């Protein structure tokens, strides 16, 4: 005669084993799901890649001549009629002399003290760096461009344009419309890309543009000194 109690016990044990196995499987699947959550979340929150200087479309036009950081060379500026000056410290004072485009820049060296007057109240500063071996200064593309303008709104020249807009029209509000993706400050608009930085600074008195700078940061180019021009 079959012992029904024994068979019933076996059935209970079998059901218990199946139940435990099911619970273990659910726990494993749940763990895998949780493990995948951070990766999915990270993928969703990953920030877009920063733009590179070569991808940036931000031309500056001075007296009808377009200047593009990373492309326009010193020789082209000279050919456009700009009188480029170099500032040097002689141990006692800062002296200026005309830039010699035939001077060679050794690999890894730079010239960050080149400037030229645009009007009696506006000037520009540029830099060049020898990135890939010794280069003739005139053949070197500029790696930094600064515009230093007057705080006097009446002295802002119409023939200097940033991204196609004359500087007298570039107020703090206008800059926010021109560059909505830039970081917005009270008196500044800034963007840092993969290998460049750009900023626009505004006069606290007129809220008009008084300084613009765009420079290459990839090769340790020095950041421009932010100061009010003494004009």
Coordinates of C-alpha atoms in Angstrom, one line a residue, residues 29-224:
X29 CA 16.8 39.1 -13.2
X30 CA 16.0 42.0 -10.9
X31 CA 19.7 42.5 -10.2
X32 CA 20.6 42.5 -13.9
X33 CA 17.9 45.1 -14.5
X34 CA 19.3 47.3 -11.7
X35 CA 22.8 46.8 -13.0
X36 CA 21.7 48.1 -16.4
X37 CA 19.9 51.1 -15.0
X38 CA 23.1 53.2 -14.2
X39 CA 24.5 52.5 -17.7
X40 CA 21.2 53.5 -19.3
X41 CA 21.0 56.6 -17.1
X42 CA 24.6 57.6 -17.8
X43 CA 23.9 57.2 -21.5
X44 CA 20.9 59.5 -21.2
X45 CA 22.7 62.1 -19.2
X46 CA 26.0 62.1 -21.2
X47 CA 26.8 65.7 -22.3
X48 CA 27.2 66.4 -26.0
X49 CA 30.8 66.7 -27.2
X50 CA 32.2 70.2 -27.1
X51 CA 32.7 71.9 -30.5
X52 CA 36.2 72.4 -31.9
X53 CA 37.7 75.7 -33.0
X54 CA 37.8 74.3 -36.6
X55 CA 34.0 73.9 -36.4
X56 CA 33.3 77.3 -35.0
X57 CA 31.8 79.9 -37.3
X58 CA 32.5 83.2 -35.7
X59 CA 34.2 85.6 -38.1
X60 CA 35.4 89.0 -37.0
X61 CA 35.4 91.7 -39.7
X62 CA 37.7 94.8 -39.4
X63 CA 37.4 97.5 -42.0
X64 CA 36.1 95.0 -44.5
X65 CA 38.7 92.3 -43.8
X66 CA 37.5 89.0 -42.4
X67 CA 39.6 87.5 -39.7
X68 CA 39.2 83.8 -38.6
X69 CA 41.1 82.6 -35.6
X70 CA 43.1 79.4 -36.6
X71 CA 43.1 80.3 -40.3
X72 CA 44.0 84.0 -41.0
X73 CA 47.8 84.4 -41.1
X74 CA 50.0 87.3 -40.0
X75 CA 51.0 87.9 -43.6
X76 CA 47.3 88.3 -44.6
X77 CA 46.8 90.9 -41.9
X78 CA 49.8 92.8 -43.2
X79 CA 48.5 92.5 -46.8
X80 CA 45.2 94.0 -45.6
X81 CA 47.1 97.1 -44.5
X82 CA 47.2 96.7 -40.8
X83 CA 50.3 98.0 -39.1
X84 CA 51.3 95.2 -36.7
X85 CA 53.4 96.2 -33.8
X86 CA 55.3 94.1 -31.2
X87 CA 55.6 95.1 -27.6
X88 CA 58.8 94.1 -25.8
X89 CA 60.3 94.7 -22.3
X90 CA 63.9 96.0 -22.5
X91 CA 64.5 95.9 -18.8
X92 CA 63.5 99.4 -18.1
X93 CA 60.4 100.0 -20.2
X94 CA 58.1 98.6 -22.8
X95 CA 59.1 99.4 -26.3
X96 CA 57.2 98.9 -29.5
X97 CA 58.5 98.2 -33.0
X98 CA 57.0 97.0 -36.3
X99 CA 56.6 93.2 -36.6
X100 CA 59.1 91.5 -39.0
X101 CA 57.1 88.8 -40.7
X102 CA 60.4 87.0 -41.7
X103 CA 61.3 86.3 -38.1
X104 CA 61.2 82.6 -37.4
X105 CA 59.3 81.1 -34.5
X106 CA 60.9 78.0 -33.1
X107 CA 58.8 74.9 -32.6
X108 CA 56.6 75.3 -29.5
X109 CA 57.3 79.1 -29.1
X110 CA 54.8 81.9 -29.4
X111 CA 54.5 85.6 -29.9
X112 CA 51.6 87.0 -27.8
X113 CA 52.4 90.7 -27.9
X114 CA 51.3 91.7 -31.4
X115 CA 48.8 94.5 -31.7
X116 CA 47.4 97.1 -34.2
X117 CA 45.3 100.2 -33.9
X118 CA 41.9 100.2 -35.7
X119 CA 40.8 103.7 -34.7
X120 CA 42.1 106.2 -32.2
X121 CA 39.9 104.5 -29.5
X122 CA 40.0 100.8 -30.6
X123 CA 42.8 98.3 -31.0
X124 CA 43.3 94.6 -31.6
X125 CA 45.8 92.1 -30.1
X126 CA 46.7 88.8 -31.8
X127 CA 49.0 85.9 -31.0
X128 CA 50.7 83.2 -33.0
X129 CA 52.2 79.8 -32.0
X130 CA 54.6 77.5 -33.8
X131 CA 52.6 74.2 -33.3
X132 CA 54.3 72.0 -35.9
X133 CA 57.9 72.9 -36.2
X134 CA 59.7 76.2 -36.9
X135 CA 57.6 78.6 -38.9
X136 CA 58.0 82.0 -40.4
X137 CA 56.0 84.5 -38.4
X138 CA 54.2 85.8 -41.4
X139 CA 53.0 82.2 -42.3
X140 CA 51.6 81.4 -38.9
X141 CA 47.9 81.5 -38.4
X142 CA 46.7 83.6 -35.5
X143 CA 45.7 81.7 -32.4
X144 CA 44.2 84.5 -30.5
X145 CA 42.2 87.7 -31.4
X146 CA 41.2 90.3 -29.0
X147 CA 39.2 93.5 -29.6
X148 CA 39.6 96.3 -27.1
X149 CA 36.9 99.0 -27.5
X150 CA 36.0 102.3 -25.9
X151 CA 33.5 102.6 -23.1
X152 CA 32.2 105.7 -24.9
X153 CA 29.3 104.4 -27.0
X154 CA 29.8 107.2 -29.5
X155 CA 33.4 105.9 -30.3
X156 CA 32.3 102.4 -31.2
X157 CA 33.3 101.9 -34.9
X158 CA 30.7 100.7 -37.4
X159 CA 33.3 98.9 -39.4
X160 CA 34.1 96.3 -36.8
X161 CA 31.7 93.4 -37.0
X162 CA 31.4 90.3 -34.8
X163 CA 29.6 87.5 -36.6
X164 CA 28.2 90.0 -39.1
X165 CA 26.9 92.5 -36.5
X166 CA 28.5 95.9 -36.1
X167 CA 29.9 96.4 -32.5
X168 CA 27.7 99.5 -31.8
X169 CA 24.7 97.2 -32.1
X170 CA 26.0 94.5 -29.8
X171 CA 24.5 95.2 -26.4
X172 CA 24.3 92.6 -23.6
X173 CA 20.7 91.8 -24.7
X174 CA 21.7 91.5 -28.3
X175 CA 24.6 89.2 -27.5
X176 CA 22.2 86.8 -25.7
X177 CA 20.2 86.6 -28.8
X178 CA 23.3 86.1 -31.0
X179 CA 24.8 83.4 -28.8
X180 CA 22.0 81.7 -26.9
X181 CA 24.2 78.6 -26.3
X182 CA 26.9 80.6 -24.5
X183 CA 27.1 80.9 -20.7
X184 CA 25.2 84.0 -19.8
X185 CA 26.6 86.4 -17.1
X186 CA 25.4 89.8 -16.0
X187 CA 28.1 91.6 -18.1
X188 CA 29.6 88.7 -20.0
X189 CA 28.8 86.0 -22.5
X190 CA 31.3 83.0 -22.6
X191 CA 31.8 79.7 -24.3
X192 CA 34.5 77.1 -23.8
X193 CA 34.9 74.6 -26.6
X194 CA 37.1 71.5 -27.0
X195 CA 40.2 73.6 -27.8
X196 CA 39.1 77.2 -27.6
X197 CA 37.5 79.8 -25.4
X198 CA 35.4 82.9 -26.4
X199 CA 34.1 85.7 -24.3
X200 CA 32.4 89.0 -24.8
X201 CA 32.5 91.6 -22.0
X202 CA 30.1 94.6 -21.7
X203 CA 30.5 98.0 -20.2
X204 CA 28.7 98.4 -16.9
X205 CA 27.8 101.9 -17.9
X206 CA 26.4 101.4 -21.4
X207 CA 25.9 97.6 -21.5
X208 CA 27.6 97.8 -24.9
X209 CA 30.5 95.5 -26.0
X210 CA 33.9 96.8 -25.0
X211 CA 36.0 93.6 -25.2
X212 CA 35.9 90.5 -27.4
X213 CA 38.3 87.6 -27.3
X214 CA 38.6 84.3 -29.0
X215 CA 41.6 82.1 -28.5
X216 CA 43.1 78.6 -29.0
X217 CA 43.5 76.7 -25.7
X218 CA 44.7 73.4 -27.1
X219 CA 48.4 74.3 -27.2
X220 CA 48.6 76.1 -23.9
X221 CA 48.0 79.5 -25.5
X222 CA 47.9 82.1 -22.7
X223 CA 44.5 83.4 -21.7
X224 CA 44.0 87.0 -22.6

